[in-house]
Amino acid sequence: MDSATRVIKAGRASGAVVRCGLIDSMTIDMAVVATFFYDRTLDVDRLADGLSRALDLVPVFGGRIRGDTASAEIVCSDSGVPMTVTEVDRTLADTITLAGAFGYPSEPTGAGELPLLAIRVSRLADGGTVVGCSWNHTVGDTHSFMLLMRAWSACVDGGEIPAVDIVDDRDAFLDRVLPPQGDVAADYTEIGPGDAEGIMRRLSSSAAQPTETVQLAFTEAEVARLRDALRVKAGRWLSASDAVSAHVLTSLAGLEDPPKARDLTVPVNIRRPLGLSASVIGNLLGKIELPYAPDISPERLAASLRGAIEGYPVSHLNLRANLEFLAKPDRRFLQTFVPTAVLSERPSTVLTNWAGFGAYDITFDGNRPRFFSPRGDMAFPWMGLLSEGPDRAGLICTIGVPEYLAARLRTPGAGAAMHRYRADHDAVSPLVPHAL
């Protein structure tokens, strides 16, 4: 596989310095991956030129992090973004099937001299192109990344440039826009000097559990039938994501041995519920937590999820409490404090919804992606992602589960139950990855 790397720069440093927030600093070693699959050959020079102009519009992605976790800043230094171009002897369908192990950059991102964004462009044997992206979570959330991608697409194709707002002090910004703290407690709790070792053993034991990533693909018609059925049973409006999430999680709960009550954690983009501008770059994320019993019905879980999303600002918003907790002196993660979820008797299921961010609107040379995928391999069990299927049709749930549960999912009975809303005549895209 031939490859060459160039560093893409805007050509000028904006000079802006962004003071990272307390929550940003906890993601300083975390990379996020997204991959776009096109069935046409993209002009690499046009991609590079467009990225250069996009970095001028969204300069945080071309900067570097300085300082430690307690005083981290993003310096918009125009240090650049490595873009590696490779020639790959595989077809588009091959690479989609291998999405968990193919397509995204291998370059590390992080603090110091490491880049905050890396790009890998793979030119395929059948004329397709894969654009893999890896960015450091400290720079921003998925919404922020998609602002960069929209700017990149617009700079290549001449579309509308999105508005971008880079705040210079993220905690000060949150302090201005967050409502007064209500009764919702912080997500963290203090621990004693002797507690850390036991907690680390518990976390290590969970991480060491043999995990297999499964992808559950639901067709557009299948999703519609599932959503409509759960709406009738729940007696209320539900989104497609509500319905599929609840259906998958309750189906998995029925296969778990022994059955376990769990906490469902769902990250929330706070821009819309708080009426904030969609142009703001940063980690504007909250979360909702819902306990659910192993025998809960899918319609009840879906209704609880929808109610929590709609009631988020009142019932779940606790970012101000988190900031006040983290701002206290001598806060050392896993030494003086931990997330409260770590101490819960109920294990957590984390499900992040990537659908609806506009990934299929990221055109280059007039071509829309045929498929989009977050990173396809889950490092830990019970962590999952929901994303749109090929050509924005249907939904795919990618989730890590214990190996024994993945084996159970492959049995005919479990497969039929998972897809009981699919009809024989439903069109399944040939680009759907090998999924259960």
CSV table of C-alpha atoms in Angstrom, one decimal:
chain,number,residue,atom,x,y,z
A,1,MET,CA,0.0,0.0,0.0
A,2,ASP,CA,1.6,3.2,-1.2
A,3,SER,CA,1.1,6.3,0.9
A,4,ALA,CA,2.3,9.9,1.2
A,5,THR,CA,1.6,12.5,3.9
A,6,ARG,CA,1.5,16.3,3.6
A,7,VAL,CA,0.7,18.8,6.4
A,8,ILE,CA,-2.2,21.0,5.5
A,9,LYS,CA,-2.1,24.6,6.9
A,10,ALA,CA,-4.4,27.6,6.5
A,11,GLY,CA,-1.4,29.8,5.7
A,12,ARG,CA,-1.8,32.1,8.6
A,13,ALA,CA,-2.2,31.8,12.3
A,14,SER,CA,-5.2,33.5,13.8
A,15,GLY,CA,-3.5,34.0,17.1
A,16,ALA,CA,-6.6,33.1,19.0
A,17,VAL,CA,-6.1,31.2,22.3
A,18,VAL,CA,-9.0,29.1,23.6
A,19,ARG,CA,-9.0,28.4,27.4
A,20,CYS,CA,-10.2,24.8,27.7
A,21,GLY,CA,-13.0,24.1,30.2
A,22,LEU,CA,-12.7,21.7,33.1
A,23,ILE,CA,-14.7,19.1,31.2
A,24,ASP,CA,-12.6,19.6,28.1
A,25,SER,CA,-9.5,18.7,30.1
A,26,MET,CA,-10.8,15.3,30.9
A,27,THR,CA,-10.9,14.4,27.2
A,28,ILE,CA,-7.3,15.5,26.5
A,29,ASP,CA,-6.2,11.9,25.6
A,30,MET,CA,-9.4,10.9,23.8
A,31,ALA,CA,-9.5,10.6,20.0
A,32,VAL,CA,-12.8,10.4,18.1
A,33,VAL,CA,-13.0,8.8,14.6
A,34,ALA,CA,-15.4,9.3,11.7
A,35,THR,CA,-15.1,7.8,8.2
A,36,PHE,CA,-16.8,8.9,5.0
A,37,PHE,CA,-17.1,6.4,2.1
A,38,TYR,CA,-17.5,7.8,-1.5
A,39,ASP,CA,-18.0,5.7,-4.7
A,40,ARG,CA,-16.1,8.2,-6.9
A,41,THR,CA,-12.5,9.2,-7.2
A,42,LEU,CA,-12.0,12.5,-5.3
A,43,ASP,CA,-9.4,15.1,-6.4
A,44,VAL,CA,-6.8,15.0,-3.6
A,45,ASP,CA,-5.4,18.4,-4.5
A,46,ARG,CA,-8.9,20.0,-4.3
A,47,LEU,CA,-9.4,18.2,-1.0
A,48,ALA,CA,-6.2,19.6,0.3
A,49,ASP,CA,-6.9,23.1,-0.9
A,50,GLY,CA,-10.4,23.0,0.6
A,51,LEU,CA,-9.1,21.8,3.9
A,52,SER,CA,-6.6,24.6,4.0
A,53,ARG,CA,-9.3,27.2,3.6
A,54,ALA,CA,-11.6,25.4,6.1
A,55,LEU,CA,-8.8,25.5,8.7
A,56,ASP,CA,-8.7,29.3,8.2
A,57,LEU,CA,-12.4,29.3,9.1
A,58,VAL,CA,-12.2,26.8,12.0
A,59,PRO,CA,-8.6,27.3,13.2
A,60,VAL,CA,-8.9,25.3,16.4
A,61,PHE,CA,-8.6,22.1,14.4
A,62,GLY,CA,-5.2,23.2,13.0
A,63,GLY,CA,-3.8,24.3,16.4
A,64,ARG,CA,-2.1,22.6,19.3
A,65,ILE,CA,-2.8,22.1,23.0
A,66,ARG,CA,-0.4,23.7,25.5
A,67,GLY,CA,-0.4,23.3,29.3
A,68,ASP,CA,-1.4,20.4,31.4
A,69,THR,CA,-4.9,19.2,32.1
A,70,ALA,CA,-5.5,21.8,34.8
A,71,SER,CA,-4.6,24.7,32.5
A,72,ALA,CA,-5.0,23.4,29.0
A,73,GLU,CA,-5.3,25.9,26.1
A,74,ILE,CA,-5.8,25.5,22.4
A,75,VAL,CA,-3.5,27.8,20.5
A,76,CYS,CA,-4.7,28.5,17.0
A,77,SER,CA,-1.1,28.3,15.7
A,78,ASP,CA,-1.8,26.9,12.3
A,79,SER,CA,0.6,24.1,13.1
A,80,GLY,CA,-1.3,22.0,10.6
A,81,VAL,CA,-3.2,18.8,10.0
A,82,PRO,CA,-1.5,15.7,8.5
A,83,MET,CA,-3.3,14.3,5.5
A,84,THR,CA,-2.1,10.9,4.3
A,85,VAL,CA,-3.1,9.7,0.9
A,86,THR,CA,-2.9,5.9,0.3
A,87,GLU,CA,-3.6,3.6,-2.6
A,88,VAL,CA,-5.6,0.6,-1.4
A,89,ASP,CA,-6.2,-2.6,-3.4
A,90,ARG,CA,-9.8,-3.0,-2.0
A,91,THR,CA,-13.3,-2.1,-3.2
A,92,LEU,CA,-15.7,0.2,-1.5
A,93,ALA,CA,-17.8,-2.7,-0.2
A,94,ASP,CA,-14.6,-4.3,1.2
A,95,THR,CA,-13.7,-1.2,3.2
A,96,ILE,CA,-17.2,-0.7,4.5
A,97,THR,CA,-17.1,-4.2,5.9
A,98,LEU,CA,-13.8,-3.4,7.5
A,99,ALA,CA,-14.9,0.0,8.9
A,100,GLY,CA,-13.8,-1.0,12.4
A,101,ALA,CA,-10.2,-1.6,11.2
A,102,PHE,CA,-9.8,0.5,8.2
A,103,GLY,CA,-10.0,4.0,6.9
A,104,TYR,CA,-9.2,6.2,9.9
A,105,PRO,CA,-5.8,7.8,10.5
A,106,SER,CA,-3.2,6.0,12.6
A,107,GLU,CA,-1.5,9.3,13.6
A,108,PRO,CA,-2.0,10.1,17.3
A,109,THR,CA,-3.8,13.3,18.3
A,110,GLY,CA,-3.4,15.0,21.7
A,111,ALA,CA,-1.5,17.6,23.7
A,112,GLY,CA,1.9,19.2,23.1
A,113,GLU,CA,3.2,18.9,19.5
A,114,LEU,CA,0.6,16.3,18.4
A,115,PRO,CA,-1.9,17.4,15.9
A,116,LEU,CA,-5.6,17.9,16.9
A,117,LEU,CA,-6.9,16.5,13.6
A,118,ALA,CA,-5.5,13.9,11.2
A,119,ILE,CA,-6.9,12.9,7.8
A,120,ARG,CA,-6.4,9.7,5.8
A,121,VAL,CA,-7.6,9.6,2.2
A,122,SER,CA,-7.7,6.1,0.7
A,123,ARG,CA,-8.0,5.7,-3.0
A,124,LEU,CA,-9.7,2.4,-3.8
A,125,ALA,CA,-9.2,-0.2,-6.6
A,126,ASP,CA,-12.8,0.3,-7.9
A,127,GLY,CA,-12.5,4.1,-8.1
A,128,GLY,CA,-14.0,4.8,-4.7
A,129,THR,CA,-12.5,7.1,-2.0
A,130,VAL,CA,-12.5,6.8,1.8
A,131,VAL,CA,-12.0,9.9,3.9
A,132,GLY,CA,-11.1,9.0,7.4
A,133,CYS,CA,-10.8,11.6,10.2
A,134,SER,CA,-9.5,11.4,13.7
A,135,TRP,CA,-9.7,14.4,16.1
A,136,ASN,CA,-8.9,15.1,19.7
A,137,HIS,CA,-12.1,15.4,21.8
A,138,THR,CA,-10.7,18.4,23.6
A,139,VAL,CA,-11.3,20.5,20.5
A,140,GLY,CA,-15.0,19.8,20.3
A,141,ASP,CA,-17.8,17.4,20.1
A,142,THR,CA,-19.3,15.7,17.1
A,143,HIS,CA,-21.4,18.8,16.3
A,144,SER,CA,-18.2,20.9,16.3
A,145,PHE,CA,-16.5,18.4,14.0
A,146,MET,CA,-19.4,18.5,11.6
A,147,LEU,CA,-19.1,22.3,11.4
A,148,LEU,CA,-15.5,21.8,10.2
A,149,MET,CA,-16.6,19.1,7.7
A,150,ARG,CA,-19.4,21.4,6.4
A,151,ALA,CA,-16.8,24.2,6.0
A,152,TRP,CA,-14.4,21.8,4.2
A,153,SER,CA,-17.2,20.6,1.9
A,154,ALA,CA,-18.3,24.2,1.1
A,155,CYS,CA,-14.7,25.2,0.4
A,156,VAL,CA,-14.3,22.4,-2.1
A,157,ASP,CA,-17.8,22.6,-3.7
A,158,GLY,CA,-18.6,26.2,-3.4
A,159,GLY,CA,-21.5,25.7,-1.0
A,160,GLU,CA,-22.7,27.9,1.9
A,161,ILE,CA,-20.0,28.4,4.6
A,162,PRO,CA,-21.4,27.6,8.0
A,163,ALA,CA,-21.2,30.2,10.8
A,164,VAL,CA,-18.5,29.4,13.3
A,165,ASP,CA,-18.2,30.9,16.8
A,166,ILE,CA,-15.0,30.1,18.7
A,167,VAL,CA,-15.3,31.2,22.4
A,168,ASP,CA,-12.0,32.2,24.1
A,169,ASP,CA,-13.0,30.9,27.6
A,170,ARG,CA,-15.2,27.9,27.6
A,171,ASP,CA,-16.1,27.7,31.3
A,172,ALA,CA,-16.8,31.4,31.3
A,173,PHE,CA,-19.1,30.9,28.3
A,174,LEU,CA,-21.0,28.0,30.1
A,175,ASP,CA,-21.3,30.2,33.2
A,176,ARG,CA,-23.0,32.8,31.1
A,177,VAL,CA,-25.5,30.5,29.3
A,178,LEU,CA,-26.3,27.8,31.9
A,179,PRO,CA,-29.4,28.4,34.0
A,180,PRO,CA,-29.1,28.4,37.8
A,181,GLN,CA,-28.4,25.0,39.2
A,182,GLY,CA,-31.5,23.1,40.1
A,183,ASP,CA,-31.8,19.9,42.2
A,184,VAL,CA,-29.8,17.6,39.9
A,185,ALA,CA,-26.6,16.5,41.5
A,186,ALA,CA,-23.1,16.5,39.9
A,187,ASP,CA,-22.0,13.4,38.0
A,188,TYR,CA,-18.9,13.0,40.3
A,189,THR,CA,-18.3,12.1,43.9
A,190,GLU,CA,-15.3,12.3,46.2
A,191,ILE,CA,-13.5,9.1,47.3
A,192,GLY,CA,-11.2,8.4,50.2
A,193,PRO,CA,-7.5,7.7,49.9
A,194,GLY,CA,-8.0,3.9,50.2
A,195,ASP,CA,-10.8,3.7,47.6
A,196,ALA,CA,-8.8,4.3,44.5
A,197,GLU,CA,-7.1,0.9,44.3
A,198,GLY,CA,-10.3,-1.0,44.6
A,199,ILE,CA,-12.0,1.2,42.0
A,200,MET,CA,-9.2,0.7,39.5
A,201,ARG,CA,-9.3,-3.1,40.0
A,202,ARG,CA,-13.1,-3.0,39.3
A,203,LEU,CA,-12.6,-0.9,36.2
A,204,SER,CA,-9.7,-3.1,34.9
A,205,SER,CA,-11.8,-6.2,35.4
A,206,SER,CA,-14.6,-4.7,33.4
A,207,ALA,CA,-12.3,-3.5,30.6
A,208,ALA,CA,-10.7,-7.0,30.4
A,209,GLN,CA,-14.0,-8.7,29.7
A,210,PRO,CA,-13.8,-10.3,26.3
A,211,THR,CA,-15.8,-8.0,24.0
A,212,GLU,CA,-17.0,-8.4,20.5
A,213,THR,CA,-18.4,-5.5,18.4
A,214,VAL,CA,-21.7,-6.3,16.6
A,215,GLN,CA,-23.5,-4.1,14.1
A,216,LEU,CA,-27.3,-4.3,13.9
A,217,ALA,CA,-28.6,-2.9,10.7
A,218,PHE,CA,-32.2,-1.9,10.3
A,219,THR,CA,-33.7,-0.9,6.9
A,220,GLU,CA,-35.7,2.3,6.4
A,221,ALA,CA,-39.0,0.4,6.2
A,222,GLU,CA,-38.1,-1.8,9.2
A,223,VAL,CA,-37.4,1.3,11.3
A,224,ALA,CA,-40.7,2.9,10.2
A,225,ARG,CA,-42.7,-0.2,11.3
A,226,LEU,CA,-40.8,-0.5,14.6
A,227,ARG,CA,-41.3,3.2,15.4
A,228,ASP,CA,-45.0,3.2,14.5
A,229,ALA,CA,-45.6,0.0,16.5
A,230,LEU,CA,-43.9,1.4,19.6
A,231,ARG,CA,-45.7,4.8,19.2
A,232,VAL,CA,-49.0,3.0,19.4
A,233,LYS,CA,-48.0,0.9,22.4
A,234,ALA,CA,-46.5,3.9,24.2
A,235,GLY,CA,-49.4,6.2,23.3
A,236,ARG,CA,-47.0,9.0,22.5
A,237,TRP,CA,-44.7,10.4,19.8
A,238,LEU,CA,-41.3,8.7,19.5
A,239,SER,CA,-38.4,9.3,17.2
A,240,ALA,CA,-36.9,6.6,15.1
A,241,SER,CA,-33.8,6.7,17.3
A,242,ASP,CA,-35.9,6.3,20.4
A,243,ALA,CA,-37.5,3.2,19.0
A,244,VAL,CA,-34.4,1.5,17.6
A,245,SER,CA,-32.4,2.2,20.8
A,246,ALA,CA,-35.1,0.8,23.0
A,247,HIS,CA,-35.7,-2.2,20.8
A,248,VAL,CA,-32.0,-3.1,20.7
A,249,LEU,CA,-31.3,-2.6,24.4
A,250,THR,CA,-34.4,-4.6,25.5
A,251,SER,CA,-33.5,-7.4,23.0
A,252,LEU,CA,-30.0,-7.6,24.4
A,253,ALA,CA,-31.3,-7.5,28.0
A,254,GLY,CA,-33.3,-10.6,27.2
A,255,LEU,CA,-30.2,-12.4,26.1
A,256,GLU,CA,-27.9,-11.4,29.0
A,257,ASP,CA,-27.0,-14.1,31.5
A,258,PRO,CA,-27.7,-13.4,34.3
A,259,PRO,CA,-30.3,-10.6,33.6
A,260,LYS,CA,-29.1,-7.3,35.0
A,261,ALA,CA,-30.8,-4.0,35.8
A,262,ARG,CA,-28.7,-1.3,34.1
A,263,ASP,CA,-28.3,2.5,33.8
A,264,LEU,CA,-28.7,3.8,30.2
A,265,THR,CA,-26.4,6.8,29.6
A,266,VAL,CA,-27.1,9.0,26.6
A,267,PRO,CA,-25.0,12.1,25.7
A,268,VAL,CA,-27.0,15.2,24.9
A,269,ASN,CA,-26.0,18.1,22.6
A,270,ILE,CA,-27.1,21.0,24.8
A,271,ARG,CA,-27.2,23.6,22.1
A,272,ARG,CA,-30.8,23.0,21.1
A,273,PRO,CA,-32.4,22.4,24.5
A,274,LEU,CA,-30.8,25.5,25.9
A,275,GLY,CA,-31.4,27.6,22.8
A,276,LEU,CA,-27.7,28.1,22.1
A,277,SER,CA,-26.2,29.0,18.7
A,278,ALA,CA,-25.5,26.1,16.5
A,279,SER,CA,-22.3,27.9,15.5
A,280,VAL,CA,-20.4,27.4,18.8
A,281,ILE,CA,-17.4,25.2,18.8
A,282,GLY,CA,-16.7,23.2,21.9
A,283,ASN,CA,-17.8,20.3,24.1
A,284,LEU,CA,-21.4,21.4,24.8
A,285,LEU,CA,-22.4,18.0,26.1
A,286,GLY,CA,-24.6,16.9,28.9
A,287,LYS,CA,-26.2,13.5,29.5
A,288,ILE,CA,-29.3,11.7,30.6
A,289,GLU,CA,-29.3,8.6,32.8
A,290,LEU,CA,-32.2,6.2,32.9
A,291,PRO,CA,-32.3,3.1,35.0
A,292,TYR,CA,-34.0,0.2,33.3
A,293,ALA,CA,-34.9,-3.3,34.4
A,294,PRO,CA,-34.0,-6.4,32.3
A,295,ASP,CA,-37.7,-7.1,31.7
A,296,ILE,CA,-38.7,-3.6,30.7
A,297,SER,CA,-40.8,-3.4,27.5
A,298,PRO,CA,-39.3,-1.6,24.5
A,299,GLU,CA,-42.2,0.9,24.3
A,300,ARG,CA,-41.8,1.8,28.0
A,301,LEU,CA,-38.0,2.3,27.6
A,302,ALA,CA,-38.5,4.4,24.4
A,303,ALA,CA,-41.1,6.6,26.1
A,304,SER,CA,-38.8,7.1,29.1
A,305,LEU,CA,-36.0,8.0,26.8
A,306,ARG,CA,-38.1,10.5,24.9
A,307,GLY,CA,-39.5,12.0,28.1
A,308,ALA,CA,-36.0,12.5,29.5
A,309,ILE,CA,-34.8,14.2,26.3
A,310,GLU,CA,-37.8,16.5,26.3
A,311,GLY,CA,-37.4,17.3,30.0
A,312,TYR,CA,-33.6,17.5,29.9
A,313,PRO,CA,-33.2,21.2,31.0
A,314,VAL,CA,-35.3,20.6,34.1
A,315,SER,CA,-34.6,17.0,35.1
A,316,HIS,CA,-31.1,16.1,33.9
A,317,LEU,CA,-29.1,19.3,33.3
A,318,ASN,CA,-26.3,19.4,35.8
A,319,LEU,CA,-23.4,21.0,34.0
A,320,ARG,CA,-23.2,23.8,36.5
A,321,ALA,CA,-23.0,21.3,39.4
A,322,ASN,CA,-20.3,19.5,37.5
A,323,LEU,CA,-18.3,22.6,37.0
A,324,GLU,CA,-18.6,23.7,40.6
A,325,PHE,CA,-17.5,20.2,41.7
A,326,LEU,CA,-14.5,20.1,39.4
A,327,ALA,CA,-13.4,23.6,40.2
A,328,LYS,CA,-12.6,22.7,43.8
A,329,PRO,CA,-8.8,22.4,44.5
A,330,ASP,CA,-6.9,19.1,44.5
A,331,ARG,CA,-9.3,17.4,42.1
A,332,ARG,CA,-7.4,14.4,40.7
A,333,PHE,CA,-9.4,12.0,38.6
A,334,LEU,CA,-9.5,8.4,40.0
A,335,GLN,CA,-7.5,9.6,43.0
A,336,THR,CA,-9.8,12.1,44.8
A,337,PHE,CA,-13.0,11.7,42.8
A,338,VAL,CA,-14.7,9.4,40.3
A,339,PRO,CA,-17.9,9.5,38.3
A,340,THR,CA,-20.9,8.4,40.4
A,341,ALA,CA,-21.7,5.8,37.8
A,342,VAL,CA,-18.5,3.9,38.8
A,343,LEU,CA,-19.9,3.3,42.3
A,344,SER,CA,-23.4,2.3,41.1
A,345,GLU,CA,-24.6,-1.3,41.7
A,346,ARG,CA,-26.1,-1.2,38.2
A,347,PRO,CA,-23.7,-1.5,35.3
A,348,SER,CA,-23.9,1.2,32.6
A,349,THR,CA,-24.9,1.0,29.0
A,350,VAL,CA,-23.7,4.1,27.0
A,351,LEU,CA,-25.4,4.8,23.7
A,352,THR,CA,-24.4,7.8,21.6
A,353,ASN,CA,-26.6,9.0,18.8
A,354,TRP,CA,-24.7,10.1,15.7
A,355,ALA,CA,-27.8,10.2,13.5
A,356,GLY,CA,-29.0,13.6,12.3
A,357,PHE,CA,-25.6,15.4,12.3
A,358,GLY,CA,-25.7,15.8,8.5
A,359,ALA,CA,-22.9,13.4,7.6
A,360,TYR,CA,-24.5,12.5,4.3
A,361,ASP,CA,-24.5,16.2,3.3
A,362,ILE,CA,-20.7,16.3,3.3
A,363,THR,CA,-20.1,16.5,-0.5
A,364,PHE,CA,-16.8,16.6,-2.3
A,365,ASP,CA,-16.7,17.3,-6.0
A,366,GLY,CA,-20.5,17.0,-5.9
A,367,ASN,CA,-20.4,13.5,-4.5
A,368,ARG,CA,-22.3,12.5,-1.4
A,369,PRO,CA,-20.9,9.7,0.8
A,370,ARG,CA,-22.6,6.4,0.2
A,371,PHE,CA,-21.8,5.4,3.8
A,372,PHE,CA,-20.7,7.0,7.0
A,373,SER,CA,-19.4,5.3,10.0
A,374,PRO,CA,-18.1,6.3,13.4
A,375,ARG,CA,-15.3,4.1,14.6
A,376,GLY,CA,-16.6,0.6,14.2
A,377,ASP,CA,-14.9,-1.3,17.0
A,378,MET,CA,-15.9,-0.8,20.6
A,379,ALA,CA,-13.1,-1.1,23.1
A,380,PHE,CA,-15.5,-1.8,26.0
A,381,PRO,CA,-18.7,-3.8,26.5
A,382,TRP,CA,-22.0,-2.0,26.6
A,383,MET,CA,-20.8,1.0,24.7
A,384,GLY,CA,-22.6,1.7,21.5
A,385,LEU,CA,-23.3,4.2,18.6
A,386,LEU,CA,-26.4,4.8,16.6
A,387,SER,CA,-25.8,6.1,13.0
A,388,GLU,CA,-27.6,6.3,9.7
A,389,GLY,CA,-27.3,3.4,7.2
A,390,PRO,CA,-26.0,3.6,3.6
A,391,ASP,CA,-27.3,6.5,1.6
A,392,ARG,CA,-28.9,7.9,4.8
A,393,ALA,CA,-31.5,5.0,4.8
A,394,GLY,CA,-32.3,3.1,8.0
A,395,LEU,CA,-30.2,3.0,11.2
A,396,ILE,CA,-27.2,1.0,12.3
A,397,CYS,CA,-26.5,0.3,16.0
A,398,THR,CA,-22.8,-0.6,16.6
A,399,ILE,CA,-22.3,-1.9,20.1
A,400,GLY,CA,-19.7,-3.9,22.1
A,401,VAL,CA,-21.1,-6.9,23.9
A,402,PRO,CA,-19.6,-9.8,25.8
A,403,GLU,CA,-18.5,-12.6,23.4
A,404,TYR,CA,-21.1,-15.1,24.7
A,405,LEU,CA,-23.9,-12.6,23.9
A,406,ALA,CA,-22.6,-12.0,20.4
A,407,ALA,CA,-22.7,-15.7,19.8
A,408,ARG,CA,-26.3,-15.8,21.1
A,409,LEU,CA,-27.2,-13.0,18.7
A,410,ARG,CA,-26.1,-15.1,15.8
A,411,THR,CA,-28.6,-17.9,16.6
A,412,PRO,CA,-31.7,-18.0,14.2
A,413,GLY,CA,-34.1,-17.2,17.0
A,414,ALA,CA,-32.3,-14.2,18.3
A,415,GLY,CA,-31.8,-12.8,14.8
A,416,ALA,CA,-35.5,-13.3,13.9
A,417,ALA,CA,-36.5,-11.5,17.2
A,418,MET,CA,-34.1,-8.6,16.5
A,419,HIS,CA,-35.5,-8.1,13.0
A,420,ARG,CA,-39.1,-9.0,13.6
A,421,TYR,CA,-40.2,-5.8,12.0
A,422,ARG,CA,-38.3,-6.5,8.8
A,423,ALA,CA,-40.3,-7.8,5.8
A,424,ASP,CA,-39.0,-10.3,3.2
A,425,HIS,CA,-39.5,-7.6,0.5
A,426,ASP,CA,-37.5,-4.9,2.4
A,427,ALA,CA,-34.6,-3.6,0.3
A,428,VAL,CA,-31.3,-4.2,2.1
A,429,SER,CA,-28.5,-2.1,0.6
A,430,PRO,CA,-25.5,-4.1,-0.7
A,431,LEU,CA,-23.4,-1.5,1.2
A,432,VAL,CA,-24.7,-2.6,4.6
A,433,PRO,CA,-21.6,-3.8,6.5
A,434,HIS,CA,-21.6,-7.5,7.6
A,435,ALA,CA,-24.1,-7.0,10.4
A,436,LEU,CA,-26.3,-9.2,12.5
